[in-house]
PDB file of C-alpha atoms in Angstrom:
ATOM      1  CA  MET A 162      86.860-125.886  62.389  1.00 64.00           C
ATOM      2  CA  ALA A 163      88.876-126.640  65.506  1.00 65.00           C
ATOM      3  CA  ALA A 164      90.900-123.473  64.925  1.00 68.00           C
ATOM      4  CA  ALA A 165      87.699-121.454  65.359  1.00 72.00           C
ATOM      5  CA  ALA A 166      87.238-122.552  68.988  1.00 74.00           C
ATOM      6  CA  ASP A 167      87.201-119.647  71.437  1.00 75.00           C
ATOM      7  CA  ARG A 168      86.900-117.003  68.695  1.00 81.00           C
ATOM      8  CA  THR A 169      84.282-114.309  69.066  1.00 83.00           C
ATOM      9  CA  LEU A 170      81.934-112.673  66.560  1.00 93.00           C
ATOM     10  CA  PRO A 171      81.074-109.007  66.322  1.00 95.00           C
ATOM     11  CA  ASP A 172      77.499-108.145  67.193  1.00 97.00           C
ATOM     12  CA  VAL A 173      75.025-107.089  64.546  1.00 98.00           C
ATOM     13  CA  ILE A 174      73.559-104.221  66.532  1.00 98.00           C
ATOM     14  CA  ALA A 175      72.425-100.613  66.330  1.00 98.00           C
ATOM     15  CA  PRO A 176      70.598 -98.242  68.668  1.00 98.00           C
ATOM     16  CA  GLY A 177      66.816 -98.537  68.911  1.00 97.00           C
ATOM     17  CA  LEU A 178      66.256-101.919  67.239  1.00 98.00           C
ATOM     18  CA  ASP A 179      62.833-103.521  67.384  1.00 98.00           C
ATOM     19  CA  VAL A 180      64.289-106.923  68.367  1.00 98.00           C
ATOM     20  CA  LEU A 181      67.751-107.959  69.465  1.00 98.00           C
ATOM     21  CA  PHE A 182      68.088-111.737  69.060  1.00 98.00           C
ATOM     22  CA  VAL A 183      70.464-113.356  71.543  1.00 98.00           C
ATOM     23  CA  GLY A 184      72.099-116.638  70.643  1.00 96.00           C
ATOM     24  CA  ILE A 185      73.659-118.849  73.295  1.00 95.00           C
ATOM     25  CA  ASN A 186      77.160-118.597  71.818  1.00 94.00           C
ATOM     26  CA  PRO A 187      78.714-118.867  68.365  1.00 94.00           C
ATOM     27  CA  GLY A 188      79.265-122.324  66.993  1.00 90.00           C
ATOM     28  CA  LEU A 189      82.536-123.210  65.317  1.00 88.00           C
ATOM     29  CA  TRP A 190      81.052-122.811  61.847  1.00 92.00           C
ATOM     30  CA  SER A 191      79.904-119.284  62.716  1.00 94.00           C
ATOM     31  CA  ALA A 192      83.284-118.413  64.205  1.00 90.00           C
ATOM     32  CA  ALA A 193      85.045-119.713  61.089  1.00 90.00           C
ATOM     33  CA  THR A 194      82.827-117.736  58.692  1.00 94.00           C
ATOM     34  CA  GLY A 195      82.198-114.649  60.825  1.00 94.00           C
ATOM     35  CA  TRP A 196      78.414-115.022  60.400  1.00 97.00           C
ATOM     36  CA  HIS A 197      75.877-115.676  63.136  1.00 97.00           C
ATOM     37  CA  PHE A 198      73.820-118.897  62.915  1.00 96.00           C
ATOM     38  CA  ALA A 199      75.925-119.942  59.910  1.00 95.00           C
ATOM     39  CA  ARG A 200      76.056-123.717  60.285  1.00 93.00           C
ATOM     40  CA  PRO A 201      74.117-125.511  57.559  1.00 90.00           C
ATOM     41  CA  GLY A 202      71.096-127.007  59.258  1.00 87.00           C
ATOM     42  CA  ASN A 203      70.687-124.151  61.731  1.00 92.00           C
ATOM     43  CA  ARG A 204      67.103-122.993  61.392  1.00 95.00           C
ATOM     44  CA  PHE A 205      67.441-119.408  62.648  1.00 97.00           C
ATOM     45  CA  TRP A 206      67.283-117.723  59.223  1.00 97.00           C
ATOM     46  CA  PRO A 207      64.297-119.757  57.944  1.00 96.00           C
ATOM     47  CA  ALA A 208      62.486-119.232  61.287  1.00 97.00           C
ATOM     48  CA  LEU A 209      63.130-115.494  61.075  1.00 97.00           C
ATOM     49  CA  HIS A 210      61.458-115.482  57.672  1.00 98.00           C
ATOM     50  CA  ARG A 211      58.610-117.845  58.629  1.00 97.00           C
ATOM     51  CA  GLY A 212      57.987-115.655  61.642  1.00 98.00           C
ATOM     52  CA  GLY A 213      57.463-112.608  59.419  1.00 98.00           C
ATOM     53  CA  PHE A 214      60.621-110.702  60.375  1.00 98.00           C
ATOM     54  CA  THR A 215      62.280-110.794  56.944  1.00 98.00           C
ATOM     55  CA  PRO A 216      60.808-110.594  53.435  1.00 97.00           C
ATOM     56  CA  ARG A 217      62.784-113.695  52.362  1.00 98.00           C
ATOM     57  CA  VAL A 218      65.155-116.228  53.898  1.00 97.00           C
ATOM     58  CA  LEU A 219      68.422-114.391  54.303  1.00 98.00           C
ATOM     59  CA  HIS A 220      71.747-116.162  54.015  1.00 97.00           C
ATOM     60  CA  PRO A 221      73.964-115.747  57.091  1.00 98.00           C
ATOM     61  CA  SER A 222      76.353-113.682  54.940  1.00 97.00           C
ATOM     62  CA  GLU A 223      73.543-111.109  54.654  1.00 98.00           C
ATOM     63  CA  GLN A 224      73.366-110.532  58.415  1.00 98.00           C
ATOM     64  CA  ASP A 225      74.342-106.882  58.032  1.00 98.00           C
ATOM     65  CA  GLU A 226      70.958-106.241  56.385  1.00 98.00           C
ATOM     66  CA  LEU A 227      69.203-106.908  59.709  1.00 98.00           C
ATOM     67  CA  PRO A 228      69.555-103.465  61.363  1.00 98.00           C
ATOM     68  CA  ALA A 229      67.719-101.850  58.434  1.00 98.00           C
ATOM     69  CA  LEU A 230      64.857-104.249  59.286  1.00 98.00           C
ATOM     70  CA  GLY A 231      65.004-103.237  62.965  1.00 98.00           C
ATOM     71  CA  LEU A 232      66.756-106.465  63.976  1.00 98.00           C
ATOM     72  CA  GLY A 233      70.091-107.400  65.499  1.00 98.00           C
ATOM     73  CA  ILE A 234      72.070-110.362  66.830  1.00 98.00           C
ATOM     74  CA  THR A 235      74.375-110.864  69.786  1.00 98.00           C
ATOM     75  CA  ASN A 236      75.258-113.819  72.006  1.00 97.00           C
ATOM     76  CA  LEU A 237      74.924-114.606  75.683  1.00 96.00           C
ATOM     77  CA  ALA A 238      78.440-116.043  75.801  1.00 94.00           C
ATOM     78  CA  ALA A 239      81.000-114.601  73.416  1.00 92.00           C
ATOM     79  CA  ARG A 240      83.370-117.514  72.842  1.00 91.00           C
ATOM     80  CA  ALA A 241      82.774-120.063  70.123  1.00 91.00           C
ATOM     81  CA  SER A 242      82.464-123.742  70.958  1.00 90.00           C
ATOM     82  CA  ALA A 243      81.393-126.926  69.225  1.00 84.00           C
ATOM     83  CA  ARG A 244      78.372-127.265  71.539  1.00 84.00           C
ATOM     84  CA  ALA A 245      76.590-124.921  73.930  1.00 86.00           C
ATOM     85  CA  ASP A 246      76.950-127.439  76.753  1.00 87.00           C
ATOM     86  CA  GLU A 247      80.698-126.705  76.734  1.00 90.00           C
ATOM     87  CA  LEU A 248      79.964-123.349  78.378  1.00 93.00           C
ATOM     88  CA  THR A 249      80.160-122.990  82.137  1.00 94.00           C
ATOM     89  CA  ALA A 250      77.397-121.539  84.282  1.00 95.00           C
ATOM     90  CA  ALA A 251      79.798-118.734  85.215  1.00 96.00           C
ATOM     91  CA  GLU A 252      80.216-117.830  81.528  1.00 95.00           C
ATOM     92  CA  LEU A 253      76.448-117.643  81.087  1.00 97.00           C
ATOM     93  CA  VAL A 254      76.018-115.492  84.210  1.00 97.00           C
ATOM     94  CA  THR A 255      78.792-113.131  83.107  1.00 97.00           C
ATOM     95  CA  GLY A 256      77.270-113.084  79.629  1.00 97.00           C
ATOM     96  CA  ALA A 257      73.869-112.114  81.031  1.00 97.00           C
ATOM     97  CA  GLN A 258      75.483-109.201  82.882  1.00 97.00           C
ATOM     98  CA  THR A 259      77.221-108.079  79.691  1.00 97.00           C
ATOM     99  CA  LEU A 260      73.960-108.466  77.771  1.00 98.00           C
ATOM    100  CA  THR A 261      72.096-106.316  80.299  1.00 98.00           C
ATOM    101  CA  ALA A 262      74.656-103.524  79.868  1.00 98.00           C
ATOM    102  CA  LYS A 263      74.447-103.861  76.076  1.00 98.00           C
ATOM    103  CA  VAL A 264      70.648-103.635  76.153  1.00 98.00           C
ATOM    104  CA  ALA A 265      70.820-100.569  78.402  1.00 98.00           C
ATOM    105  CA  ARG A 266      73.241 -98.952  75.934  1.00 98.00           C
ATOM    106  CA  TYR A 267      71.492 -99.821  72.639  1.00 98.00           C
ATOM    107  CA  ARG A 268      67.909 -99.785  73.940  1.00 98.00           C
ATOM    108  CA  PRO A 269      66.130-102.335  71.702  1.00 98.00           C
ATOM    109  CA  ARG A 270      62.380-102.569  72.284  1.00 98.00           C
ATOM    110  CA  TRP A 271      62.527-106.376  72.618  1.00 98.00           C
ATOM    111  CA  VAL A 272      65.224-108.901  73.493  1.00 98.00           C
ATOM    112  CA  ALA A 273      64.669-112.463  72.278  1.00 98.00           C
ATOM    113  CA  VAL A 274      66.902-115.132  73.785  1.00 98.00           C
ATOM    114  CA  VAL A 275      67.064-118.266  71.637  1.00 96.00           C
ATOM    115  CA  GLY A 276      67.628-121.023  74.160  1.00 92.00           C
ATOM    116  CA  VAL A 277      65.660-121.451  77.368  1.00 95.00           C
ATOM    117  CA  THR A 278      68.277-123.443  79.278  1.00 94.00           C
ATOM    118  CA  ALA A 279      70.999-120.844  78.764  1.00 94.00           C
ATOM    119  CA  TYR A 280      68.521-118.120  79.741  1.00 97.00           C
ATOM    120  CA  ARG A 281      67.519-119.996  82.892  1.00 97.00           C
ATOM    121  CA  ILE A 282      71.146-120.353  83.980  1.00 96.00           C
ATOM    122  CA  GLY A 283      72.504-116.977  82.856  1.00 96.00           C
ATOM    123  CA  CYS A 284      69.624-114.909  84.199  1.00 95.00           C
ATOM    124  CA  ALA A 285      68.969-117.030  87.308  1.00 96.00           C
ATOM    125  CA  ARG A 286      65.409-117.846  86.207  1.00 96.00           C
ATOM    126  CA  PRO A 287      65.292-121.641  86.730  1.00 96.00           C
ATOM    127  CA  LYS A 288      61.555-121.918  86.023  1.00 96.00           C
ATOM    128  CA  ALA A 289      61.476-119.702  82.918  1.00 97.00           C
ATOM    129  CA  ALA A 290      59.366-120.995  80.033  1.00 96.00           C
ATOM    130  CA  PHE A 291      59.216-120.097  76.359  1.00 97.00           C
ATOM    131  CA  GLY A 292      57.432-116.908  75.401  1.00 98.00           C
ATOM    132  CA  PRO A 293      57.160-113.505  77.047  1.00 98.00           C
ATOM    133  CA  GLN A 294      58.918-113.079  80.363  1.00 97.00           C
ATOM    134  CA  PRO A 295      57.394-111.106  83.228  1.00 96.00           C
ATOM    135  CA  GLU A 296      60.518-109.075  83.895  1.00 94.00           C
ATOM    136  CA  PRO A 297      62.248-106.747  81.429  1.00 96.00           C
ATOM    137  CA  LEU A 298      65.939-106.795  80.620  1.00 96.00           C
ATOM    138  CA  ALA A 299      67.152-103.263  81.232  1.00 96.00           C
ATOM    139  CA  ASP A 300      64.118-101.453  79.755  1.00 95.00           C
ATOM    140  CA  ALA A 301      63.454-103.960  76.957  1.00 98.00           C
ATOM    141  CA  ARG A 302      60.604-106.460  76.847  1.00 98.00           C
ATOM    142  CA  LEU A 303      61.971-109.982  77.057  1.00 98.00           C
ATOM    143  CA  TRP A 304      60.976-113.130  75.159  1.00 98.00           C
ATOM    144  CA  VAL A 305      62.493-116.627  75.164  1.00 98.00           C
ATOM    145  CA  LEU A 306      62.451-118.663  71.950  1.00 97.00           C
ATOM    146  CA  PRO A 307      63.482-122.258  71.285  1.00 95.00           C
ATOM    147  CA  ASN A 308      67.053-122.833  70.192  1.00 91.00           C
ATOM    148  CA  PRO A 309      67.079-122.971  66.353  1.00 90.00           C
ATOM    149  CA  SER A 310      69.973-125.416  66.229  1.00 80.00           C
ATOM    150  CA  GLY A 311      69.354-128.451  64.073  1.00 68.00           C
ATOM    151  CA  LEU A 312      70.218-130.472  67.193  1.00 70.00           C
ATOM    152  CA  ASN A 313      66.975-129.275  68.824  1.00 70.00           C
ATOM    153  CA  ALA A 314      64.731-131.978  67.391  1.00 69.00           C
ATOM    154  CA  HIS A 315      61.805-131.015  69.630  1.00 81.00           C
ATOM    155  CA  TYR A 316      60.920-128.263  67.159  1.00 89.00           C
ATOM    156  CA  THR A 317      60.141-128.729  63.489  1.00 90.00           C
ATOM    157  CA  PRO A 318      60.881-125.907  61.067  1.00 90.00           C
ATOM    158  CA  GLN A 319      57.140-125.149  61.104  1.00 93.00           C
ATOM    159  CA  SER A 320      56.781-125.034  64.887  1.00 94.00           C
ATOM    160  CA  LEU A 321      59.957-122.996  65.213  1.00 95.00           C
ATOM    161  CA  GLY A 322      58.605-120.522  62.655  1.00 96.00           C
ATOM    162  CA  ALA A 323      55.346-120.358  64.606  1.00 97.00           C
ATOM    163  CA  ALA A 324      57.265-119.536  67.814  1.00 97.00           C
ATOM    164  CA  PHE A 325      59.053-116.701  66.013  1.00 98.00           C
ATOM    165  CA  ALA A 326      55.708-115.517  64.600  1.00 98.00           C
ATOM    166  CA  GLU A 327      54.286-115.227  68.144  1.00 98.00           C
ATOM    167  CA  LEU A 328      57.108-112.844  69.006  1.00 98.00           C
ATOM    168  CA  ARG A 329      56.565-110.918  65.779  1.00 98.00           C
ATOM    169  CA  GLU A 330      52.866-110.472  66.604  1.00 98.00           C
ATOM    170  CA  ALA A 331      53.761-109.213  70.083  1.00 97.00           C
ATOM    171  CA  THR A 332      56.194-106.669  68.628  1.00 97.00           C
ATOM    172  CA  LEU A 333      53.476-105.343  66.342  1.00 96.00           C
ATOM    173  CA  ARG A 334      51.014-104.909  69.234  1.00 91.00           C
ATOM    174  CA  GLU A 335      53.407-102.933  71.417  1.00 81.00           C
TER     175      GLU A 335
END
């Protein structure tokens, strides 16, 4: 795993997606496998299904099926690390600038950042809360979701799925 530190992952992205999910940065397990949210215990894939975005729980190795469902994945910071708190504020700010350019280029309808603290730092929104954000990112609607990492014990699989379902409902209304 240590050899995966500082690696990057290619985005799962296409023009005109319904939702582009934005992780904080790849973990070492993801960097080693080449799959987003790949660490066993990460709850992204089950939450995506519980939220109504996928017809079944996809395995991380099936990430390339997402664009056909109108979904994509990128990261705020590109480099892999063991923990998100290893990132610097400067990396998150630079990542937010890169993300803004990416959103302007690919034009998803919604951008969903999974991790409020990284969003607050990277986008200079220190009081941001979960849910819809008042400002867009490029021309995309913006939503902040809880971090699906298994380390985020504040959210159960059920409550995490419910948070994803709120976003799903919003995407269906607009």
